[in-house]
PDB file of C-alpha atoms in Angstrom:
ATOM      1  CA  UNK H  43      91.584 134.638 107.290  1.00 72.00           C
ATOM      2  CA  UNK H  44      90.599 131.355 105.659  1.00 80.00           C
ATOM      3  CA  UNK H  45      90.738 131.272 101.868  1.00 89.00           C
ATOM      4  CA  UNK H  46      87.065 130.285 101.684  1.00 93.00           C
ATOM      5  CA  UNK H  47      84.597 130.782 104.512  1.00 94.00           C
ATOM      6  CA  UNK H  48      80.981 129.720 104.703  1.00 95.00           C
ATOM      7  CA  UNK H  49      78.099 130.076 107.116  1.00 89.00           C
ATOM      8  CA  UNK H  50      78.404 126.771 108.998  1.00 84.00           C
ATOM      9  CA  UNK H  51      74.723 126.479 109.781  1.00 88.00           C
ATOM     10  CA  UNK H  52      72.868 124.336 110.275  1.00 95.00           C
ATOM     11  CA  UNK H  53      69.960 126.073 108.670  1.00 96.00           C
ATOM     12  CA  UNK H  54      66.627 124.569 109.683  1.00 97.00           C
ATOM     13  CA  UNK H  55      63.805 125.737 107.437  1.00 97.00           C
ATOM     14  CA  UNK H  56      60.264 124.582 106.687  1.00 98.00           C
ATOM     15  CA  UNK H  57      59.243 123.328 103.288  1.00 98.00           C
ATOM     16  CA  UNK H  58      58.491 126.176 100.931  1.00 98.00           C
ATOM     17  CA  UNK H  59      60.838 128.622 102.626  1.00 98.00           C
ATOM     18  CA  UNK H  60      63.507 130.687 100.922  1.00 98.00           C
ATOM     19  CA  UNK H  61      67.005 130.317 102.317  1.00 97.00           C
ATOM     20  CA  UNK H  62      70.305 131.950 101.412  1.00 96.00           C
ATOM     21  CA  UNK H  63      73.893 130.984 102.146  1.00 93.00           C
ATOM     22  CA  UNK H  64      76.962 133.161 101.868  1.00 94.00           C
ATOM     23  CA  UNK H  65      80.536 132.326 101.030  1.00 95.00           C
ATOM     24  CA  UNK H  66      83.470 134.721 101.236  1.00 94.00           C
ATOM     25  CA  UNK H  67      86.824 134.218  99.537  1.00 92.00           C
ATOM     26  CA  UNK H  68      90.182 135.876  99.939  1.00 90.00           C
ATOM     27  CA  UNK H  69      91.812 135.431  96.512  1.00 84.00           C
ATOM     28  CA  UNK H  70      90.734 138.418  94.447  1.00 81.00           C
ATOM     29  CA  UNK H  71      92.214 136.800  91.330  1.00 82.00           C
ATOM     30  CA  UNK H  72      89.671 133.963  91.331  1.00 82.00           C
ATOM     31  CA  UNK H  73      87.552 134.064  88.195  1.00 83.00           C
ATOM     32  CA  UNK H  74      85.152 131.182  88.526  1.00 86.00           C
ATOM     33  CA  UNK H  75      83.156 129.849  91.429  1.00 91.00           C
ATOM     34  CA  UNK H  76      81.056 126.804  92.112  1.00 94.00           C
ATOM     35  CA  UNK H  77      78.440 125.468  94.464  1.00 96.00           C
ATOM     36  CA  UNK H  78      78.503 121.732  95.107  1.00 97.00           C
ATOM     37  CA  UNK H  79      75.945 119.711  96.997  1.00 97.00           C
ATOM     38  CA  UNK H  80      76.963 116.827  99.251  1.00 97.00           C
ATOM     39  CA  UNK H  81      74.477 114.414 100.727  1.00 96.00           C
ATOM     40  CA  UNK H  82      75.336 112.547 103.900  1.00 93.00           C
ATOM     41  CA  UNK H  83      78.068 109.953 103.248  1.00 89.00           C
ATOM     42  CA  UNK H  84      78.040 110.701  99.530  1.00 94.00           C
ATOM     43  CA  UNK H  85      80.437 112.430  97.177  1.00 95.00           C
ATOM     44  CA  UNK H  86      80.031 116.115  96.259  1.00 96.00           C
ATOM     45  CA  UNK H  87      78.129 116.882  93.068  1.00 95.00           C
ATOM     46  CA  UNK H  88      78.080 120.108  91.091  1.00 93.00           C
ATOM     47  CA  UNK H  89      75.026 122.250  91.696  1.00 95.00           C
ATOM     48  CA  UNK H  90      75.907 125.507  89.917  1.00 92.00           C
ATOM     49  CA  UNK H  91      78.788 127.323  88.271  1.00 91.00           C
ATOM     50  CA  UNK H  92      79.217 131.098  88.591  1.00 89.00           C
ATOM     51  CA  UNK H  93      81.436 132.820  86.036  1.00 84.00           C
ATOM     52  CA  UNK H  94      80.064 136.353  85.916  1.00 80.00           C
ATOM     53  CA  UNK H  95      77.633 138.204  88.125  1.00 79.00           C
ATOM     54  CA  UNK H  96      75.371 135.270  88.732  1.00 86.00           C
ATOM     55  CA  UNK H  97      73.518 132.221  87.540  1.00 90.00           C
ATOM     56  CA  UNK H  98      69.990 130.903  87.912  1.00 91.00           C
ATOM     57  CA  UNK H  99      68.713 127.345  87.536  1.00 92.00           C
ATOM     58  CA  UNK H 100      65.122 126.771  88.513  1.00 96.00           C
ATOM     59  CA  UNK H 101      64.738 127.373  92.238  1.00 97.00           C
ATOM     60  CA  UNK H 102      68.448 128.021  92.695  1.00 97.00           C
ATOM     61  CA  UNK H 103      70.182 131.359  92.172  1.00 97.00           C
ATOM     62  CA  UNK H 104      73.859 132.044  92.683  1.00 95.00           C
ATOM     63  CA  UNK H 105      75.183 135.605  92.824  1.00 94.00           C
ATOM     64  CA  UNK H 106      78.712 136.909  92.762  1.00 92.00           C
ATOM     65  CA  UNK H 107      79.909 140.146  94.310  1.00 91.00           C
ATOM     66  CA  UNK H 108      83.520 140.649  93.249  1.00 89.00           C
ATOM     67  CA  UNK H 109      83.937 143.948  95.064  1.00 90.00           C
ATOM     68  CA  UNK H 110      83.073 142.369  98.398  1.00 90.00           C
ATOM     69  CA  UNK H 111      84.493 138.973  97.437  1.00 91.00           C
ATOM     70  CA  UNK H 112      81.522 136.831  98.231  1.00 91.00           C
ATOM     71  CA  UNK H 113      79.119 134.536  96.470  1.00 94.00           C
ATOM     72  CA  UNK H 114      75.687 133.576  97.643  1.00 95.00           C
ATOM     73  CA  UNK H 115      73.297 130.723  96.969  1.00 96.00           C
ATOM     74  CA  UNK H 116      69.557 131.315  97.187  1.00 97.00           C
ATOM     75  CA  UNK H 117      67.117 128.432  97.305  1.00 98.00           C
ATOM     76  CA  UNK H 118      63.465 129.255  96.776  1.00 98.00           C
ATOM     77  CA  UNK H 119      60.495 127.045  97.647  1.00 98.00           C
ATOM     78  CA  UNK H 120      62.661 124.615  99.617  1.00 98.00           C
ATOM     79  CA  UNK H 121      61.940 120.908  99.244  1.00 98.00           C
ATOM     80  CA  UNK H 122      62.665 118.102 101.682  1.00 98.00           C
ATOM     81  CA  UNK H 123      65.105 116.764  99.095  1.00 97.00           C
ATOM     82  CA  UNK H 124      67.163 119.958  99.334  1.00 98.00           C
ATOM     83  CA  UNK H 125      68.449 118.810 102.736  1.00 98.00           C
ATOM     84  CA  UNK H 126      72.201 118.453 102.262  1.00 97.00           C
ATOM     85  CA  UNK H 127      75.498 120.214 102.802  1.00 97.00           C
ATOM     86  CA  UNK H 128      76.279 122.962 100.304  1.00 98.00           C
ATOM     87  CA  UNK H 129      79.945 123.499  99.516  1.00 97.00           C
ATOM     88  CA  UNK H 130      81.370 126.694  98.085  1.00 96.00           C
ATOM     89  CA  UNK H 131      84.324 126.092  95.754  1.00 94.00           C
ATOM     90  CA  UNK H 132      86.911 128.631  94.639  1.00 91.00           C
ATOM     91  CA  UNK H 133      89.676 127.639  92.236  1.00 85.00           C
ATOM     92  CA  UNK H 134      92.929 129.518  92.819  1.00 81.00           C
ATOM     93  CA  UNK H 135      95.034 131.089  90.117  1.00 72.00           C
ATOM     94  CA  UNK H 136      96.932 127.812  89.802  1.00 79.00           C
ATOM     95  CA  UNK H 137      95.488 124.316  89.790  1.00 87.00           C
ATOM     96  CA  UNK H 138      94.515 124.186  93.447  1.00 87.00           C
ATOM     97  CA  UNK H 139      90.829 124.174  94.314  1.00 90.00           C
ATOM     98  CA  UNK H 140      89.626 125.364  97.693  1.00 93.00           C
ATOM     99  CA  UNK H 141      86.414 124.044  99.206  1.00 95.00           C
ATOM    100  CA  UNK H 142      84.639 125.770 102.033  1.00 96.00           C
ATOM    101  CA  UNK H 143      83.686 123.763 105.094  1.00 96.00           C
ATOM    102  CA  UNK H 144      80.093 123.630 103.902  1.00 96.00           C
ATOM    103  CA  UNK H 145      76.705 124.846 105.081  1.00 96.00           C
ATOM    104  CA  UNK H 146      74.262 122.247 106.324  1.00 96.00           C
ATOM    105  CA  UNK H 147      70.615 122.651 105.390  1.00 97.00           C
ATOM    106  CA  UNK H 148      67.713 120.772 106.921  1.00 97.00           C
ATOM    107  CA  UNK H 149      64.318 121.232 105.314  1.00 98.00           C
ATOM    108  CA  UNK H 150      61.462 120.037 107.483  1.00 97.00           C
ATOM    109  CA  UNK H 151      57.891 119.143 106.579  1.00 95.00           C
TER     110      UNK H 151
ATOM    111  CA  UNK X 150      77.150 107.056  89.706  1.00 76.00           C
ATOM    112  CA  UNK X 151      79.432 109.682  88.156  1.00 77.00           C
ATOM    113  CA  UNK X 152      81.619 107.209  86.275  1.00 92.00           C
ATOM    114  CA  UNK X 153      84.600 107.714  88.589  1.00 96.00           C
ATOM    115  CA  UNK X 154      85.441 104.634  90.621  1.00 97.00           C
ATOM    116  CA  UNK X 155      87.627 104.271  93.683  1.00 98.00           C
ATOM    117  CA  UNK X 156      88.981 101.173  95.365  1.00 97.00           C
ATOM    118  CA  UNK X 157      88.855 100.028  98.010  1.00 97.00           C
ATOM    119  CA  UNK X 158      85.780 101.718  99.404  1.00 97.00           C
ATOM    120  CA  UNK X 159      86.890 101.086 102.951  1.00 97.00           C
ATOM    121  CA  UNK X 160      90.299 100.403 104.434  1.00 98.00           C
ATOM    122  CA  UNK X 161      91.142  99.656 108.046  1.00 98.00           C
ATOM    123  CA  UNK X 162      94.802  99.530 108.893  1.00 98.00           C
ATOM    124  CA  UNK X 163      97.090  99.643 111.874  1.00 98.00           C
ATOM    125  CA  UNK X 164      99.270 102.625 112.597  1.00 98.00           C
ATOM    126  CA  UNK X 165     102.570 102.391 110.797  1.00 97.00           C
ATOM    127  CA  UNK X 166     101.310 100.352 107.861  1.00 98.00           C
ATOM    128  CA  UNK X 167     101.357 101.532 104.259  1.00 98.00           C
ATOM    129  CA  UNK X 168      98.158 101.834 102.257  1.00 98.00           C
ATOM    130  CA  UNK X 169      97.431 102.457  98.585  1.00 98.00           C
ATOM    131  CA  UNK X 170      94.219 103.686  97.034  1.00 98.00           C
ATOM    132  CA  UNK X 171      93.225 103.604  93.391  1.00 98.00           C
ATOM    133  CA  UNK X 172      91.117 105.994  91.350  1.00 98.00           C
ATOM    134  CA  UNK X 173      89.768 105.247  87.870  1.00 97.00           C
ATOM    135  CA  UNK X 174      88.542 108.504  86.321  1.00 96.00           C
ATOM    136  CA  UNK X 175      86.086 108.969  83.486  1.00 94.00           C
ATOM    137  CA  UNK X 176      88.014 107.696  80.475  1.00 91.00           C
ATOM    138  CA  UNK X 177      88.189 110.909  78.441  1.00 89.00           C
ATOM    139  CA  UNK X 178      89.109 113.097  81.415  1.00 92.00           C
ATOM    140  CA  UNK X 179      92.732 114.172  81.399  1.00 92.00           C
ATOM    141  CA  UNK X 180      92.615 116.088  84.685  1.00 94.00           C
ATOM    142  CA  UNK X 181      92.471 114.471  88.113  1.00 96.00           C
ATOM    143  CA  UNK X 182      92.359 115.687  91.708  1.00 96.00           C
ATOM    144  CA  UNK X 183      92.859 113.951  95.045  1.00 97.00           C
ATOM    145  CA  UNK X 184      91.224 115.367  98.159  1.00 97.00           C
ATOM    146  CA  UNK X 185      90.947 114.402 101.807  1.00 97.00           C
ATOM    147  CA  UNK X 186      87.765 115.063 103.763  1.00 97.00           C
ATOM    148  CA  UNK X 187      87.173 114.785 107.489  1.00 96.00           C
ATOM    149  CA  UNK X 188      83.874 115.022 109.320  1.00 93.00           C
ATOM    150  CA  UNK X 189      82.338 118.474 109.215  1.00 91.00           C
ATOM    151  CA  UNK X 190      84.871 119.832 106.747  1.00 94.00           C
ATOM    152  CA  UNK X 191      84.937 120.328 103.023  1.00 96.00           C
ATOM    153  CA  UNK X 192      87.311 118.365 100.801  1.00 96.00           C
ATOM    154  CA  UNK X 193      90.925 119.457 101.302  1.00 95.00           C
ATOM    155  CA  UNK X 194      93.100 119.643  98.191  1.00 95.00           C
ATOM    156  CA  UNK X 195      95.949 117.130  98.117  1.00 96.00           C
ATOM    157  CA  UNK X 196      97.255 117.012  94.567  1.00 96.00           C
ATOM    158  CA  UNK X 197      96.436 117.588  90.898  1.00 95.00           C
ATOM    159  CA  UNK X 198      97.364 115.740  87.705  1.00 95.00           C
ATOM    160  CA  UNK X 199      97.061 116.759  84.108  1.00 94.00           C
ATOM    161  CA  UNK X 200      97.538 113.612  82.093  1.00 93.00           C
ATOM    162  CA  UNK X 201     100.484 111.877  83.773  1.00 94.00           C
ATOM    163  CA  UNK X 202     102.068 115.054  85.111  1.00 95.00           C
ATOM    164  CA  UNK X 203     101.624 115.988  88.751  1.00 94.00           C
ATOM    165  CA  UNK X 204     101.341 119.765  88.464  1.00 93.00           C
ATOM    166  CA  UNK X 205     100.471 120.777  91.983  1.00 91.00           C
ATOM    167  CA  UNK X 206     100.772 119.288  95.441  1.00 92.00           C
ATOM    168  CA  UNK X 207      99.511 120.678  98.715  1.00 91.00           C
ATOM    169  CA  UNK X 208     102.198 122.101 100.971  1.00 85.00           C
ATOM    170  CA  UNK X 209     100.327 120.498 103.826  1.00 76.00           C
ATOM    171  CA  UNK X 210     101.023 117.071 102.381  1.00 79.00           C
ATOM    172  CA  UNK X 211     103.824 115.331 104.230  1.00 83.00           C
ATOM    173  CA  UNK X 212     106.479 113.236 102.565  1.00 91.00           C
ATOM    174  CA  UNK X 213     104.539 110.151 103.618  1.00 95.00           C
ATOM    175  CA  UNK X 214     102.010 110.861 100.876  1.00 95.00           C
ATOM    176  CA  UNK X 215     102.736 110.140  97.244  1.00 95.00           C
ATOM    177  CA  UNK X 216     100.541 109.975  94.186  1.00 96.00           C
ATOM    178  CA  UNK X 217     101.070 108.732  90.674  1.00 96.00           C
ATOM    179  CA  UNK X 218      99.233 108.635  87.411  1.00 96.00           C
ATOM    180  CA  UNK X 219     101.644 106.596  85.291  1.00 92.00           C
ATOM    181  CA  UNK X 220      99.812 106.442  81.978  1.00 87.00           C
ATOM    182  CA  UNK X 221      97.512 109.384  82.389  1.00 86.00           C
ATOM    183  CA  UNK X 222      94.575 107.136  83.167  1.00 91.00           C
ATOM    184  CA  UNK X 223      94.115 105.643  86.649  1.00 96.00           C
ATOM    185  CA  UNK X 224      95.848 107.174  89.637  1.00 98.00           C
ATOM    186  CA  UNK X 225      97.120 105.819  92.933  1.00 98.00           C
ATOM    187  CA  UNK X 226      97.576 107.547  96.267  1.00 97.00           C
ATOM    188  CA  UNK X 227      99.939 105.926  98.743  1.00 97.00           C
ATOM    189  CA  UNK X 228     100.304 106.773 102.396  1.00 97.00           C
ATOM    190  CA  UNK X 229     103.361 105.387 104.121  1.00 97.00           C
ATOM    191  CA  UNK X 230     103.669 104.807 107.867  1.00 97.00           C
ATOM    192  CA  UNK X 231     100.044 105.709 108.494  1.00 97.00           C
ATOM    193  CA  UNK X 232      99.091 107.741 111.550  1.00 96.00           C
ATOM    194  CA  UNK X 233      95.757 108.028 113.308  1.00 96.00           C
ATOM    195  CA  UNK X 234      95.445 111.563 111.975  1.00 95.00           C
ATOM    196  CA  UNK X 235      95.350 110.140 108.452  1.00 96.00           C
ATOM    197  CA  UNK X 236      91.901 108.683 109.125  1.00 97.00           C
ATOM    198  CA  UNK X 237      89.586 110.397 106.649  1.00 97.00           C
ATOM    199  CA  UNK X 238      87.673 109.996 103.418  1.00 97.00           C
ATOM    200  CA  UNK X 239      89.964 110.197 100.389  1.00 98.00           C
ATOM    201  CA  UNK X 240      88.185 111.505  97.326  1.00 98.00           C
ATOM    202  CA  UNK X 241      89.221 111.496  93.720  1.00 98.00           C
ATOM    203  CA  UNK X 242      87.693 113.788  91.099  1.00 97.00           C
ATOM    204  CA  UNK X 243      88.200 113.936  87.352  1.00 95.00           C
ATOM    205  CA  UNK X 244      87.377 116.559  84.764  1.00 92.00           C
ATOM    206  CA  UNK X 245      87.941 117.374  81.150  1.00 83.00           C
ATOM    207  CA  UNK X 246      87.915 120.824  79.610  1.00 73.00           C
ATOM    208  CA  UNK X 247      85.343 122.398  81.923  1.00 71.00           C
ATOM    209  CA  UNK X 248      85.812 123.036  85.588  1.00 77.00           C
ATOM    210  CA  UNK X 249      83.090 120.600  86.610  1.00 88.00           C
ATOM    211  CA  UNK X 250      84.691 118.004  88.853  1.00 93.00           C
ATOM    212  CA  UNK X 251      83.139 114.545  88.924  1.00 94.00           C
ATOM    213  CA  UNK X 252      83.837 112.819  92.201  1.00 96.00           C
ATOM    214  CA  UNK X 253      84.237 109.170  92.941  1.00 97.00           C
ATOM    215  CA  UNK X 254      82.555 107.595  95.986  1.00 96.00           C
ATOM    216  CA  UNK X 255      85.731 107.870  98.032  1.00 97.00           C
ATOM    217  CA  UNK X 256      87.861 105.531 100.095  1.00 98.00           C
ATOM    218  CA  UNK X 257      87.262 105.701 103.828  1.00 97.00           C
ATOM    219  CA  UNK X 258      90.485 105.089 105.737  1.00 98.00           C
ATOM    220  CA  UNK X 259      90.519 104.167 109.399  1.00 98.00           C
ATOM    221  CA  UNK X 260      93.875 103.968 111.136  1.00 98.00           C
ATOM    222  CA  UNK X 261      93.799 102.090 114.420  1.00 96.00           C
TER     223      UNK X 261
END
C-alpha cells in the first residue's frame, strides 16, 4: 500500500458544482495534514492545513477521519479558476513529507 | 512569487555529465526541503535540512545525489553522472516554524 493515495481523477465538473476528493494515508502516527494546489507547470502552493477534525476556508472544507485514515477536500460552488491539481500531503513522524500523486480537477463553463 | 528562488530554471545536459542546482530560500526560514517531481506524480521527497544540518535523506536517493547547505542559507543539489531517468522537475521548499512549505519555481532537468 502506498503511504499516501489519492483519487487520480480527472474530475470534470461544471461551474457551480460541488466536488470532493479523498486521500488515504498509511501512517497512523501522522498528526497534521495538508492540501496543496498545483497549477499546470507551476509550483505547489498551500491551500489548507488540517490539524484536528477539519478546517473550513470559504468554499473549501477539509475533513479528517483518523479512524479510517483519510482526509477529504470539498469544494463548493466550483469556479473556473479552481481547475488545478490538488495534492494531499502527509508529514511522517520524522522530517520526511509524503505527497500524494494528486487529483486533477477541470471546471468547465 | 513565494520568495524562494531556484537557478537555473532549465538545464539540458548529456548523460554522464554532472549538474548542480541552487536554491535560495526565504531568508528567515531555517528549514529546507528538496523534492523531485515527474509528470503526473506528486513531489517526491529527496532530502531535508534544518539550518546547515542534513537531517533526513530519502533511501531512494542514489549515491550520485548530494545536497549541501553550508551556511544554513542557500542550498545546492548535485547530481553526478546523470542518467536519463534523472529527467524531472527539482523543487526546493523552505519553511520556518509552521509546516507551511513555500516552494520555488523549480529547475527542470532534461538528460539527453
